[in-house]
mmCIF file of C-alpha atoms and ligand atoms in Angstrom:
data_model
loop_
_atom_site.group_PDB
_atom_site.id
_atom_site.type_symbol
_atom_site.label_atom_id
_atom_site.label_comp_id
_atom_site.label_asym_id
_atom_site.label_seq_id
_atom_site.Cartn_x
_atom_site.Cartn_y
_atom_site.Cartn_z
ATOM 1 C CA MET A 244 -93.031 -22.362 57.874
ATOM 2 C CA ILE A 245 -90.807 -24.940 56.150
ATOM 3 C CA ILE A 246 -90.485 -28.678 56.528
ATOM 4 C CA ASP A 247 -87.300 -30.355 57.307
ATOM 5 C CA SER A 248 -86.874 -32.802 54.657
ATOM 6 C CA HIS A 249 -84.201 -34.754 55.916
ATOM 7 C CA ALA A 250 -83.361 -35.731 59.598
ATOM 8 C CA HIS A 251 -82.731 -38.781 61.653
ATOM 9 C CA LEU A 252 -84.978 -38.283 64.842
ATOM 10 C CA PHE A 253 -83.680 -41.540 66.517
ATOM 11 C CA ASN A 254 -84.110 -42.473 69.962
ATOM 12 C CA GLU A 255 -80.414 -43.064 70.165
ATOM 13 C CA TYR A 256 -79.582 -39.434 69.584
ATOM 14 C CA TYR A 257 -82.483 -37.703 71.601
ATOM 15 C CA ASP A 258 -83.585 -37.945 75.235
ATOM 16 C CA ASN A 259 -86.926 -36.648 74.236
ATOM 17 C CA ILE A 260 -87.931 -36.555 70.473
ATOM 18 C CA LYS A 261 -91.334 -34.550 71.637
ATOM 19 C CA ASP A 262 -89.310 -31.632 73.158
ATOM 20 C CA VAL A 263 -87.176 -31.513 69.572
ATOM 21 C CA LEU A 264 -90.307 -31.615 67.563
ATOM 22 C CA ASP A 265 -91.922 -28.651 69.731
ATOM 23 C CA ARG A 266 -88.513 -26.699 69.302
ATOM 24 C CA ALA A 267 -88.977 -27.227 65.709
ATOM 25 C CA LYS A 268 -92.409 -26.219 65.651
ATOM 26 C CA ALA A 269 -91.760 -23.126 67.537
ATOM 27 C CA ALA A 270 -88.924 -21.916 64.996
ATOM 28 C CA GLY A 271 -91.266 -22.603 62.203
ATOM 29 C CA ILE A 272 -90.323 -26.018 61.011
ATOM 30 C CA ILE A 273 -93.843 -27.515 60.955
ATOM 31 C CA LYS A 274 -92.751 -31.072 59.761
ATOM 32 C CA VAL A 275 -89.810 -33.408 59.889
ATOM 33 C CA VAL A 276 -89.142 -36.069 57.385
ATOM 34 C CA ASN A 277 -87.321 -38.920 58.953
ATOM 35 C CA ALA A 278 -84.904 -41.274 56.860
ATOM 36 C CA ALA A 279 -84.259 -44.438 57.933
ATOM 37 C CA ASP A 280 -80.645 -46.548 57.394
ATOM 38 C CA THR A 281 -81.070 -50.002 59.022
ATOM 39 C CA ILE A 282 -83.978 -52.399 59.532
ATOM 40 C CA ALA A 283 -84.097 -51.363 63.011
ATOM 41 C CA SER A 284 -84.119 -48.154 62.587
ATOM 42 C CA CYS A 285 -87.001 -48.525 59.986
ATOM 43 C CA LYS A 286 -89.418 -50.004 62.650
ATOM 44 C CA GLU A 287 -88.266 -47.106 64.895
ATOM 45 C CA VAL A 288 -89.436 -44.411 62.467
ATOM 46 C CA ILE A 289 -92.763 -46.157 62.019
ATOM 47 C CA ASP A 290 -93.215 -46.445 65.699
ATOM 48 C CA ASN A 291 -92.358 -42.894 66.311
ATOM 49 C CA ALA A 292 -94.700 -41.612 63.536
ATOM 50 C CA ASN A 293 -97.569 -43.296 65.355
ATOM 51 C CA LYS A 294 -96.530 -41.395 68.590
ATOM 52 C CA TYR A 295 -95.647 -37.814 66.908
ATOM 53 C CA GLU A 296 -98.132 -35.895 64.667
ATOM 54 C CA ASP A 297 -95.069 -33.739 62.758
ATOM 55 C CA TYR A 298 -92.824 -36.954 62.388
ATOM 56 C CA TYR A 299 -92.851 -38.471 58.844
ATOM 57 C CA PHE A 300 -90.843 -41.056 57.544
ATOM 58 C CA CYS A 301 -88.704 -42.750 54.819
ATOM 59 C CA LEU A 302 -87.898 -46.736 54.563
ATOM 60 C CA GLY A 303 -84.550 -48.062 53.446
ATOM 61 C CA ILE A 304 -81.401 -49.383 54.007
ATOM 62 C CA HIS A 305 -78.191 -46.887 53.948
ATOM 63 C CA PRO A 306 -75.113 -48.090 51.875
ATOM 64 C CA GLU A 307 -73.052 -48.466 54.824
ATOM 65 C CA ASN A 308 -75.268 -51.303 55.804
ATOM 66 C CA VAL A 309 -75.264 -53.679 53.049
ATOM 67 C CA ASP A 310 -75.780 -56.931 54.915
ATOM 68 C CA GLU A 311 -79.156 -55.926 56.140
ATOM 69 C CA ASP A 312 -82.100 -57.811 54.895
ATOM 70 C CA ILE A 313 -83.893 -56.364 51.889
ATOM 71 C CA ASN A 314 -86.679 -59.028 52.229
ATOM 72 C CA GLU A 315 -87.391 -57.786 55.595
ATOM 73 C CA LEU A 316 -87.251 -53.983 54.113
ATOM 74 C CA GLU A 317 -89.765 -54.867 51.360
ATOM 75 C CA LYS A 318 -92.029 -56.591 54.281
ATOM 76 C CA LEU A 319 -92.104 -53.132 56.335
ATOM 77 C CA ILE A 320 -92.801 -50.948 53.081
ATOM 78 C CA GLU A 321 -95.699 -53.578 51.978
ATOM 79 C CA ASP A 322 -97.260 -53.355 55.561
ATOM 80 C CA ASN A 323 -96.896 -49.513 55.706
ATOM 81 C CA LYS A 324 -97.859 -48.882 51.884
ATOM 82 C CA ASP A 325 -101.266 -46.964 52.630
ATOM 83 C CA ASN A 326 -99.745 -45.133 55.630
ATOM 84 C CA PRO A 327 -100.194 -41.739 54.997
ATOM 85 C CA LYS A 328 -96.909 -40.951 57.134
ATOM 86 C CA PHE A 329 -94.545 -43.211 55.084
ATOM 87 C CA VAL A 330 -93.371 -40.436 52.132
ATOM 88 C CA ALA A 331 -90.330 -42.160 50.402
ATOM 89 C CA ILE A 332 -87.794 -44.939 49.989
ATOM 90 C CA GLY A 333 -84.415 -43.867 51.996
ATOM 91 C CA GLU A 334 -81.764 -43.180 52.727
ATOM 92 C CA ILE A 335 -80.514 -45.340 50.066
ATOM 93 C CA GLY A 336 -77.338 -44.851 47.662
ATOM 94 C CA LEU A 337 -73.574 -45.256 47.547
ATOM 95 C CA ASP A 338 -70.894 -44.354 49.639
ATOM 96 C CA TYR A 339 -67.359 -45.366 48.561
ATOM 97 C CA TYR A 340 -65.664 -42.826 51.083
ATOM 98 C CA TRP A 341 -65.014 -45.445 53.541
ATOM 99 C CA THR A 342 -64.740 -48.691 51.367
ATOM 100 C CA LYS A 343 -65.044 -49.508 47.849
ATOM 101 C CA ASP A 344 -64.578 -53.093 48.593
ATOM 102 C CA ASN A 345 -68.270 -53.971 48.604
ATOM 103 C CA LYS A 346 -69.098 -51.673 45.518
ATOM 104 C CA ASP A 347 -71.103 -54.681 43.974
ATOM 105 C CA LYS A 348 -72.768 -55.505 46.964
ATOM 106 C CA GLN A 349 -73.941 -51.518 47.413
ATOM 107 C CA ILE A 350 -74.858 -51.421 43.924
ATOM 108 C CA GLU A 351 -77.009 -54.348 44.088
ATOM 109 C CA LEU A 352 -78.688 -53.129 47.212
ATOM 110 C CA PHE A 353 -79.122 -49.825 45.753
ATOM 111 C CA GLU A 354 -80.643 -51.204 42.642
ATOM 112 C CA ASN A 355 -83.015 -53.278 44.588
ATOM 113 C CA GLN A 356 -84.243 -50.393 46.674
ATOM 114 C CA LEU A 357 -84.751 -48.399 43.464
ATOM 115 C CA LYS A 358 -87.079 -51.090 42.213
ATOM 116 C CA LEU A 359 -88.860 -50.975 45.515
ATOM 117 C CA ALA A 360 -89.573 -47.308 44.676
ATOM 118 C CA GLU A 361 -90.728 -48.026 41.362
ATOM 119 C CA LYS A 362 -92.940 -51.090 42.550
ATOM 120 C CA TYR A 363 -94.646 -48.807 45.489
ATOM 121 C CA ASN A 364 -94.450 -45.473 43.338
ATOM 122 C CA LYS A 365 -92.377 -43.668 45.965
ATOM 123 C CA PRO A 366 -89.613 -40.998 45.551
ATOM 124 C CA VAL A 367 -85.951 -41.947 46.786
ATOM 125 C CA VAL A 368 -83.789 -40.058 49.035
ATOM 126 C CA VAL A 369 -80.338 -40.624 47.728
ATOM 127 C CA HIS A 370 -77.134 -40.482 49.711
ATOM 128 C CA SER A 371 -73.925 -40.482 47.266
ATOM 129 C CA ARG A 372 -70.580 -39.876 48.454
ATOM 130 C CA GLU A 373 -67.392 -40.314 46.321
ATOM 131 C CA ALA A 374 -69.775 -42.287 43.822
ATOM 132 C CA THR A 375 -70.968 -39.592 41.745
ATOM 133 C CA GLN A 376 -70.353 -41.295 38.230
ATOM 134 C CA ASP A 377 -72.250 -44.448 39.515
ATOM 135 C CA THR A 378 -75.012 -42.643 40.992
ATOM 136 C CA ILE A 379 -75.842 -40.625 37.901
ATOM 137 C CA ASP A 380 -75.579 -43.841 35.630
ATOM 138 C CA ILE A 381 -77.868 -45.951 37.849
ATOM 139 C CA LEU A 382 -80.237 -43.486 38.560
ATOM 140 C CA GLY A 383 -80.700 -42.754 34.683
ATOM 141 C CA ARG A 384 -82.076 -46.128 34.353
ATOM 142 C CA TYR A 385 -85.256 -45.616 36.550
ATOM 143 C CA ASN A 386 -88.088 -43.646 36.153
ATOM 144 C CA ILE A 387 -88.779 -42.308 39.722
ATOM 145 C CA THR A 388 -88.755 -39.048 41.405
ATOM 146 C CA VAL A 389 -85.213 -38.404 43.012
ATOM 147 C CA TYR A 390 -83.830 -36.515 45.976
ATOM 148 C CA ILE A 391 -80.254 -36.016 46.204
ATOM 149 C CA HIS A 392 -79.774 -35.328 49.906
ATOM 150 C CA CYS A 393 -77.075 -33.168 51.342
ATOM 151 C CA PHE A 394 -75.635 -32.424 47.789
ATOM 152 C CA SER A 395 -71.997 -31.470 47.793
ATOM 153 C CA GLY A 396 -70.960 -31.910 44.060
ATOM 154 C CA SER A 397 -69.988 -30.111 41.127
ATOM 155 C CA LYS A 398 -71.847 -27.567 38.941
ATOM 156 C CA GLU A 399 -71.638 -30.008 36.231
ATOM 157 C CA THR A 400 -73.233 -32.985 38.126
ATOM 158 C CA ALA A 401 -75.701 -30.385 39.489
ATOM 159 C CA ASP A 402 -76.804 -29.471 36.058
ATOM 160 C CA ILE A 403 -77.290 -33.338 34.994
ATOM 161 C CA TYR A 404 -79.719 -33.732 38.240
ATOM 162 C CA VAL A 405 -81.843 -30.466 37.448
ATOM 163 C CA LYS A 406 -82.049 -31.420 33.845
ATOM 164 C CA ARG A 407 -83.364 -34.683 35.148
ATOM 165 C CA GLY A 408 -85.987 -32.702 37.626
ATOM 166 C CA TYR A 409 -84.333 -33.998 40.679
ATOM 167 C CA TYR A 410 -84.718 -32.484 43.936
ATOM 168 C CA ILE A 411 -81.380 -31.254 45.483
ATOM 169 C CA GLY A 412 -81.097 -31.111 49.486
ATOM 170 C CA VAL A 413 -79.391 -27.879 51.119
ATOM 171 C CA GLY A 414 -78.396 -28.342 54.730
ATOM 172 C CA GLY A 415 -75.832 -27.097 57.023
ATOM 173 C CA VAL A 416 -72.764 -27.079 54.945
ATOM 174 C CA LEU A 417 -74.139 -23.965 53.108
ATOM 175 C CA THR A 418 -73.537 -21.804 56.144
ATOM 176 C CA PHE A 419 -69.944 -23.045 56.755
ATOM 177 C CA LYS A 420 -67.330 -20.499 55.871
ATOM 178 C CA ASN A 421 -65.718 -20.782 52.692
ATOM 179 C CA ALA A 422 -68.177 -23.224 51.561
ATOM 180 C CA LYS A 423 -67.686 -23.994 47.890
ATOM 181 C CA ILE A 424 -70.992 -25.336 47.712
ATOM 182 C CA LYS A 425 -72.598 -22.075 47.814
ATOM 183 C CA ASP A 426 -71.450 -21.170 44.226
ATOM 184 C CA VAL A 427 -73.259 -24.410 43.036
ATOM 185 C CA ILE A 428 -76.390 -23.717 45.116
ATOM 186 C CA LYS A 429 -76.917 -20.049 43.773
ATOM 187 C CA ASP A 430 -77.344 -21.571 40.165
ATOM 188 C CA ILE A 431 -79.691 -24.263 40.867
ATOM 189 C CA PRO A 432 -83.382 -23.323 40.101
ATOM 190 C CA LEU A 433 -85.444 -22.734 43.541
ATOM 191 C CA GLU A 434 -88.040 -25.317 42.089
ATOM 192 C CA ASN A 435 -85.076 -27.857 42.338
ATOM 193 C CA LEU A 436 -84.288 -27.368 45.994
ATOM 194 C CA LEU A 437 -85.182 -28.827 49.313
ATOM 195 C CA LEU A 438 -84.014 -27.573 52.895
ATOM 196 C CA GLU A 439 -82.596 -30.474 55.275
ATOM 197 C CA THR A 440 -81.002 -30.514 58.589
ATOM 198 C CA ASP A 441 -79.712 -34.096 58.539
ATOM 199 C CA ALA A 442 -80.094 -33.862 62.402
ATOM 200 C CA PRO A 443 -77.982 -34.999 64.289
ATOM 201 C CA TYR A 444 -75.301 -34.247 61.969
ATOM 202 C CA LEU A 445 -73.805 -31.064 60.118
ATOM 203 C CA ALA A 446 -75.295 -28.426 62.709
ATOM 204 C CA PRO A 447 -75.350 -25.322 60.784
ATOM 205 C CA THR A 448 -73.483 -22.079 61.936
ATOM 206 C CA PRO A 449 -73.734 -20.800 64.538
ATOM 207 C CA TYR A 450 -74.437 -24.267 66.107
ATOM 208 C CA ARG A 451 -71.687 -25.785 64.413
ATOM 209 C CA GLY A 452 -70.057 -29.010 66.437
ATOM 210 C CA LYS A 453 -73.258 -29.254 68.309
ATOM 211 C CA PRO A 454 -75.785 -32.018 67.970
ATOM 212 C CA ASN A 455 -77.871 -30.811 64.883
ATOM 213 C CA GLU A 456 -81.944 -30.622 65.382
ATOM 214 C CA PRO A 457 -84.537 -29.286 63.125
ATOM 215 C CA ALA A 458 -85.100 -26.065 64.852
ATOM 216 C CA TYR A 459 -81.676 -25.009 63.374
ATOM 217 C CA LEU A 460 -82.731 -25.331 59.837
ATOM 218 C CA LEU A 461 -84.188 -21.389 60.151
ATOM 219 C CA GLU A 462 -80.493 -20.657 60.281
ATOM 220 C CA THR A 463 -79.650 -22.533 56.896
ATOM 221 C CA ALA A 464 -82.711 -20.963 55.251
ATOM 222 C CA LYS A 465 -81.598 -17.517 56.155
ATOM 223 C CA PHE A 466 -78.413 -18.508 54.355
ATOM 224 C CA LEU A 467 -80.176 -20.027 51.348
ATOM 225 C CA ALA A 468 -81.858 -16.709 51.126
ATOM 226 C CA GLU A 469 -78.796 -14.426 51.015
ATOM 227 C CA VAL A 470 -77.233 -16.962 48.548
ATOM 228 C CA LYS A 471 -80.267 -16.631 46.055
ATOM 229 C CA GLU A 472 -80.646 -13.072 46.633
ATOM 230 C CA GLU A 473 -84.471 -13.900 47.554
ATOM 231 C CA SER A 474 -86.529 -12.784 50.782
ATOM 232 C CA LEU A 475 -86.592 -15.247 53.465
ATOM 233 C CA GLU A 476 -90.493 -15.262 53.162
ATOM 234 C CA ASN A 477 -90.066 -16.339 49.264
ATOM 235 C CA ILE A 478 -87.320 -19.150 50.313
ATOM 236 C CA ASP A 479 -89.765 -20.196 52.937
ATOM 237 C CA GLN A 480 -92.659 -20.300 50.653
ATOM 238 C CA LYS A 481 -91.050 -22.318 47.407
ATOM 239 C CA ILE A 482 -89.173 -24.433 49.575
ATOM 240 C CA LEU A 483 -92.344 -25.823 51.595
ATOM 241 C CA GLU A 484 -94.216 -26.191 48.365
ATOM 242 C CA ASN A 485 -91.380 -28.354 47.185
ATOM 243 C CA SER A 486 -91.391 -30.445 50.184
ATOM 244 C CA ARG A 487 -94.955 -30.726 50.012
ATOM 245 C CA LYS A 488 -94.793 -31.984 46.543
ATOM 246 C CA ILE A 489 -92.099 -34.423 46.450
ATOM 247 C CA PHE A 490 -93.738 -36.309 50.006
ATOM 248 C CA SER A 491 -97.337 -35.553 49.094
ATOM 249 C CA ILE A 492 -97.739 -33.938 52.322
HETATM 250 NI NI1 NI B 181 -78.877 -38.519 56.476
#
């Protein structure tokens, strides 16, 4: 039994989310934490969590959507602050891969959401792409629980995150042939790891190239067990504990 700590089960990607959740459950993936990326998707995940028992959600604006309205986000957070399925602020962060031209805006949006996390006492789910140093510097100024999703950084970066007690998300990339991240993940303590699909993206081997879904997380879990030289049962149990702890579920 494990929890998929990061997915995007949105209506635009799946015809029938109920079926996706049923397949997940049959594969031992008992809950799915869905991260929003726009105001529209925030509303959608709230709605889906009302419909589906094992559907949990995070509210946030992704760095690729810097023009979204933070005030509207805060209102949604306020309205849902006592909803037990609202588990984190996310997916937020910095992404300099596509463009650096709006760096200042990205940083402002990121910090404003980190302040919301402090105010509402929620963990944050962070996306960081080609922006490691800024991510490290900015997060260092806040006293919040951090989950670095889809981690692809160096050993040095992992060391900094582990020292700060951050959680590090391991996804389908770990199962790709010649994935350099294997050596980095191997040295990260199990207490700091979470398993995630990032569905519909980054399907693990042998589903690589297909739309991803939470049921496939089992493949990544098997791979992680190999990399960490632990039994699958042990991996499942520890990762489940970590997910329950960070999200209070
Ligand atoms: Ni994501």
